[in-house]
PDB file of C-alpha atoms in Angstrom:
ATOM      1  CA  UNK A   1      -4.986 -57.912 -49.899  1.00 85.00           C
ATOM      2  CA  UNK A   2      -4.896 -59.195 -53.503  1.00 85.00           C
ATOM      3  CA  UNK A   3      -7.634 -61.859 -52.810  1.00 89.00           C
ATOM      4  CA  UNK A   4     -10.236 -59.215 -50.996  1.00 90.00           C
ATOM      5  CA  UNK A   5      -9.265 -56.857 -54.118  1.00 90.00           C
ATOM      6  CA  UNK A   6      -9.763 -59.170 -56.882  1.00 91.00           C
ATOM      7  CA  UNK A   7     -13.026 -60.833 -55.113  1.00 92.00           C
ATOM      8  CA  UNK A   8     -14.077 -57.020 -54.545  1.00 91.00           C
ATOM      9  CA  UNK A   9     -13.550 -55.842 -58.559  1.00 90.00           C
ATOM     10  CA  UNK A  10     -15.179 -59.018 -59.380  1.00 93.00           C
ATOM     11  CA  UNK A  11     -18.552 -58.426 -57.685  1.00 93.00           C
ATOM     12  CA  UNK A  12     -18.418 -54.700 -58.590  1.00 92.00           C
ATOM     13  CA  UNK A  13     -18.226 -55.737 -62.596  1.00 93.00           C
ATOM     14  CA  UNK A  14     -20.661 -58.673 -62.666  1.00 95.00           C
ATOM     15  CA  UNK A  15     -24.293 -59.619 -62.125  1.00 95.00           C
ATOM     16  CA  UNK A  16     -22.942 -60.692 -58.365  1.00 94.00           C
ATOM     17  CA  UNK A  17     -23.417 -56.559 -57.664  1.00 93.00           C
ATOM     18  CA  UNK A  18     -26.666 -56.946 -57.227  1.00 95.00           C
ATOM     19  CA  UNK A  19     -27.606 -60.345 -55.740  1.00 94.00           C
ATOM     20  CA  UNK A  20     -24.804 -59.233 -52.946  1.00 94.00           C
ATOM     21  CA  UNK A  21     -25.820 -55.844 -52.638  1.00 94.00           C
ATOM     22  CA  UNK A  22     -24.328 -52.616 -52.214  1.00 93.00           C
ATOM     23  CA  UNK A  23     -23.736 -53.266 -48.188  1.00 95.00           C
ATOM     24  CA  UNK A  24     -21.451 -55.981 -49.151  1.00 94.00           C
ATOM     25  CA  UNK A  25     -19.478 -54.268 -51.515  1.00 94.00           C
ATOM     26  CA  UNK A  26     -18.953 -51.344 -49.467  1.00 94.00           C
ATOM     27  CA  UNK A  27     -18.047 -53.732 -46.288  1.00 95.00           C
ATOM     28  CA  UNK A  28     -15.739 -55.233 -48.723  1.00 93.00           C
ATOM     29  CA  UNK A  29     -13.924 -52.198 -49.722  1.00 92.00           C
ATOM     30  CA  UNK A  30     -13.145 -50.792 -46.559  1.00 94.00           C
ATOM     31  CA  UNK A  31     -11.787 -53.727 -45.746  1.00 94.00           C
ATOM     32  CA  UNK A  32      -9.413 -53.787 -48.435  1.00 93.00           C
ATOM     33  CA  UNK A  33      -8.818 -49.863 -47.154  1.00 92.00           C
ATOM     34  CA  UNK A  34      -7.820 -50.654 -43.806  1.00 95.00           C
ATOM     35  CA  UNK A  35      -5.633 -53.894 -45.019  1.00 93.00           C
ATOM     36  CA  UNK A  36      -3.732 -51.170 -46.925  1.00 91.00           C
ATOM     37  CA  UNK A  37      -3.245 -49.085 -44.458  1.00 91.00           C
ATOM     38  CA  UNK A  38      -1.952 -51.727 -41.857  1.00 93.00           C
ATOM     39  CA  UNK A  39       0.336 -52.648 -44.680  1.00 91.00           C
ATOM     40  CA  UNK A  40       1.537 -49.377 -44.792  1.00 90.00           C
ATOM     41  CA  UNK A  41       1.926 -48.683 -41.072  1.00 91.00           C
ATOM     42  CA  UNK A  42       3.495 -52.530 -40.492  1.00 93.00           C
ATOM     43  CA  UNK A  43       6.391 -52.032 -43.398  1.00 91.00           C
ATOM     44  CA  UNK A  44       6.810 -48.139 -44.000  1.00 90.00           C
ATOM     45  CA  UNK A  45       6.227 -46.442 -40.843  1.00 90.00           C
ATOM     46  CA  UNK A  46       9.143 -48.020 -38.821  1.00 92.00           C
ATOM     47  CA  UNK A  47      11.475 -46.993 -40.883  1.00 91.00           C
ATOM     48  CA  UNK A  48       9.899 -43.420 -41.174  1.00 89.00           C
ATOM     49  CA  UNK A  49      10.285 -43.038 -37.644  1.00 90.00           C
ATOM     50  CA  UNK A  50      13.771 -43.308 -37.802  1.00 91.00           C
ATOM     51  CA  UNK A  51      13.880 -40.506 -39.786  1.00 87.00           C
ATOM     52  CA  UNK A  52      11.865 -38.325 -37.331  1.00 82.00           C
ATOM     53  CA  UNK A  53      13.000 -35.376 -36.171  1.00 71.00           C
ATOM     54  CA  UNK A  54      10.030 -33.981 -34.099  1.00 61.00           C
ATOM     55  CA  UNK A  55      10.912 -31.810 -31.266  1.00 53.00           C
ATOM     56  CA  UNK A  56      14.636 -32.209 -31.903  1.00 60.00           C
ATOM     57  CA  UNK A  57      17.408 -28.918 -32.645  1.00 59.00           C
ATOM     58  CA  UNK A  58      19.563 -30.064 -35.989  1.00 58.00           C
ATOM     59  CA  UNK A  59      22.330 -28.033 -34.014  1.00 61.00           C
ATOM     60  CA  UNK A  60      22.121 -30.258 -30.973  1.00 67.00           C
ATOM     61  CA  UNK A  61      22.142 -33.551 -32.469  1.00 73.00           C
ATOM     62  CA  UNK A  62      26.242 -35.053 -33.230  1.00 81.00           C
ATOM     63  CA  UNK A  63      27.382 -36.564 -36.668  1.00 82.00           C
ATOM     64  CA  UNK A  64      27.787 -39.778 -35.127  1.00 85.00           C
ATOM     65  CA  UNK A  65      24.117 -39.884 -34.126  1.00 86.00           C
ATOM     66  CA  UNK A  66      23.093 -39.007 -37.555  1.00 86.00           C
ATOM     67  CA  UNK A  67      25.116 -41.284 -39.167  1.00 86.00           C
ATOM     68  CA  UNK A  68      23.958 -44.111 -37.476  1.00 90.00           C
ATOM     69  CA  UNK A  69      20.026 -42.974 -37.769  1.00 90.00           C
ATOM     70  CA  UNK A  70      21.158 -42.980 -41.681  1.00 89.00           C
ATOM     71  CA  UNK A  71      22.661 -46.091 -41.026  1.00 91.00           C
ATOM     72  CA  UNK A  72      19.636 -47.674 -39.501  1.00 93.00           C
ATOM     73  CA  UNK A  73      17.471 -46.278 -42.409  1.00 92.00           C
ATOM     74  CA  UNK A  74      19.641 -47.668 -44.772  1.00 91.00           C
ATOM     75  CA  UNK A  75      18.972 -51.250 -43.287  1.00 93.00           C
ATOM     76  CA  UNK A  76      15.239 -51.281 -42.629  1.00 94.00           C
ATOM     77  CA  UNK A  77      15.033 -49.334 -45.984  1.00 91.00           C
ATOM     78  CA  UNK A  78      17.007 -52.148 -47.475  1.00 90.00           C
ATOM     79  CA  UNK A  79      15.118 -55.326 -45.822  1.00 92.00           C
ATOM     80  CA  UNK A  80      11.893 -53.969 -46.483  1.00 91.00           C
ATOM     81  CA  UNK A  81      12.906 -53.386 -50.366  1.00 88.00           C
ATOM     82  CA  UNK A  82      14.138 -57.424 -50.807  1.00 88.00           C
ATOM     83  CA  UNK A  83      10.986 -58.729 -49.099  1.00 89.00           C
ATOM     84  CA  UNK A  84       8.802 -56.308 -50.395  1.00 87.00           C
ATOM     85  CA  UNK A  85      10.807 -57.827 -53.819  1.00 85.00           C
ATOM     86  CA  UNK A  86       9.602 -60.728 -53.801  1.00 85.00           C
ATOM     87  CA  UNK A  87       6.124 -60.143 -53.651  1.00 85.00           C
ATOM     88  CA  UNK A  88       3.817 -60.883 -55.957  1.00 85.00           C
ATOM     89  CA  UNK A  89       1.039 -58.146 -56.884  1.00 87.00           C
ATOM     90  CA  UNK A  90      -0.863 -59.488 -60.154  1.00 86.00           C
ATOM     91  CA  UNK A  91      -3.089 -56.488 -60.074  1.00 87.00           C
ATOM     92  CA  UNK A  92      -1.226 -53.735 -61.533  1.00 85.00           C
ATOM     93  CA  UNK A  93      -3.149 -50.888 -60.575  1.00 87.00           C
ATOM     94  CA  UNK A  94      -2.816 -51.988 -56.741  1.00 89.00           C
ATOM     95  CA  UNK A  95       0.383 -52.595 -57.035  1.00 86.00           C
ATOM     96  CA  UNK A  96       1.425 -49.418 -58.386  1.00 85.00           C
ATOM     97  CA  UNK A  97      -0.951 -47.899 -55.789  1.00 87.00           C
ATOM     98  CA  UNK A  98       1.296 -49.197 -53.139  1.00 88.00           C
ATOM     99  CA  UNK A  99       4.388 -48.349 -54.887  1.00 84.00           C
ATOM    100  CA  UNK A 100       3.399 -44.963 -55.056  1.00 81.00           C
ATOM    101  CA  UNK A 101       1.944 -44.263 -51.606  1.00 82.00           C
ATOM    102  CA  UNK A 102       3.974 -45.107 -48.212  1.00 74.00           C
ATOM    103  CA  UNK A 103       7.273 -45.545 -49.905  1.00 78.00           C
ATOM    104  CA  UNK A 104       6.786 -42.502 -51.409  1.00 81.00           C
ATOM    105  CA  UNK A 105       6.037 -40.698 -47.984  1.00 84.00           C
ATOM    106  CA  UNK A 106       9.265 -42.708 -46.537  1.00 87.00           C
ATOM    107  CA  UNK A 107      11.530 -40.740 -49.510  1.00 87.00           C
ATOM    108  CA  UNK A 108       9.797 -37.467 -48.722  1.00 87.00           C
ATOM    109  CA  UNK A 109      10.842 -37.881 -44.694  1.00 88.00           C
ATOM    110  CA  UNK A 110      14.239 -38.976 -45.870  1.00 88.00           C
ATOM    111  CA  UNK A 111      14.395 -35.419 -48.233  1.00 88.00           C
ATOM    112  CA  UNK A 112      13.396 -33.328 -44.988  1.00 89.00           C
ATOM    113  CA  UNK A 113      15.702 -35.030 -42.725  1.00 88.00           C
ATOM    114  CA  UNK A 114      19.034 -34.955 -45.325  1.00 85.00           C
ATOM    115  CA  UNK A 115      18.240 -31.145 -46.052  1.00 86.00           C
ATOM    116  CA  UNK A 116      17.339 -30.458 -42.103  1.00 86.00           C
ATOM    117  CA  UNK A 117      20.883 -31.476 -41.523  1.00 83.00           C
ATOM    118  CA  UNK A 118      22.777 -30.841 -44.501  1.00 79.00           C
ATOM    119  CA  UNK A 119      25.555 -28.846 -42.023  1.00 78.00           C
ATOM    120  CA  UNK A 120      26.380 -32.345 -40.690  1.00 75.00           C
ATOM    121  CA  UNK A 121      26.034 -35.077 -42.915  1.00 74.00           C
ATOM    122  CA  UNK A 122      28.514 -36.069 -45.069  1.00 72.00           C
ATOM    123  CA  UNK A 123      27.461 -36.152 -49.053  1.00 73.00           C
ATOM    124  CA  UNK A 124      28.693 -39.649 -49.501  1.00 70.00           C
ATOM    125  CA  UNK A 125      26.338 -40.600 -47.067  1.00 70.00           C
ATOM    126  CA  UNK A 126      23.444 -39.208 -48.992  1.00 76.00           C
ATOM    127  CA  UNK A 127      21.581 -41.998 -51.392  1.00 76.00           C
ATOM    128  CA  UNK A 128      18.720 -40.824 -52.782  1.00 69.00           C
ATOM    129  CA  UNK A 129      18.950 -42.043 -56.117  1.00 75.00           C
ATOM    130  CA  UNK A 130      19.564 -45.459 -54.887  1.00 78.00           C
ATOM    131  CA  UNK A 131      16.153 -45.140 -52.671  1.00 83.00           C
ATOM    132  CA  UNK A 132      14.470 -44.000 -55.746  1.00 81.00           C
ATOM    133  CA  UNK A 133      15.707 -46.515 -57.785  1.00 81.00           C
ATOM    134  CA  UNK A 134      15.325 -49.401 -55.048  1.00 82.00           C
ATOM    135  CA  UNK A 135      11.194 -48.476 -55.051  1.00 82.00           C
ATOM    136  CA  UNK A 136      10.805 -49.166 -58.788  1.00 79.00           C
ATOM    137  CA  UNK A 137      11.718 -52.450 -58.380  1.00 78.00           C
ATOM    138  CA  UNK A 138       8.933 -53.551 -55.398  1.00 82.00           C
ATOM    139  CA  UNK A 139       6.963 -56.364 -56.268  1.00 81.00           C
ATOM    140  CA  UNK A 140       8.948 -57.043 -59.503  1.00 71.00           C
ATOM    141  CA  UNK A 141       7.293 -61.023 -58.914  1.00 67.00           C
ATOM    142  CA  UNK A 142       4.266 -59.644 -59.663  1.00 55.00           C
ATOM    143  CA  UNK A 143       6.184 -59.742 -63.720  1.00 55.00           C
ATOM    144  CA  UNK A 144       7.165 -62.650 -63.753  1.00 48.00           C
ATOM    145  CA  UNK A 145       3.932 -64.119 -63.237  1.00 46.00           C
TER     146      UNK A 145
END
């Protein structure tokens, strides 16, 4: 993704514009589109879907069963945060991009879920700071380089 993106901004601000042509720029960039989006849908979705609710009665569902969905969120949520650590992003507006985008959709899901069953979930089991917090740190590599 950072390679197609750099090669892509390169052509697009150089004389190479025009001996490669608009065809291959716009090949180029949806390229780069749909390797963002199966980033998103390979690290963020899974651990969306354990937060959805679709189809399901708040009333029906047990604390236990909650508190182990939370408890599985908590992990992925976790895992994906230290790998998606360590990864380096040099270009900063792509790497805010995906800062701001999927993870961002995962904390909204988690919001809808806590509040759809506020009745039954303890408050010391509620971490949204933390989450926040957590996805301000993704790609911090991309610093230190």
């Amino acid at each position: 993704m950072n390679n197609i993106r750099y090669v892509d901004e390169k052509v697009k601000n150089s004389e190479l514009q025009f001996i490669l042509g608009e065809e291959w720029i716009r090949e180029h960039t949806k390229k780069f589109q749909q390797l963002v989006l199966n980033y998103e849908r390979i690290t963020w979705n899974p651990i969306h879907n354990i937060l959805n609710d679709e189809g399901s009665d708040s009333n029906l569902v047990s604390k236990a069963l909650l508190r182990e969905r939370l408890r599985s969120f908590y992990l992925a949520f976790g895992e994906v945060c230290r790998t998606q650590t360590t990864c380096s992003i040099p270009d900063t507006q792509l790497r805010e991009d995906l800062r701001n985008s999927a993870p961002l959709k995962v904390i909204h899901a988690y919001k809808k879920f806590v509040e759809l069953h506020t009745n039954h979930i303890s408050s010391k089991l509620i971490m949204y700071n933390n989450l926040q917090n957590r996805l301000l740190h993704l790609f911090e590599d991309s610093k230190l380089r």
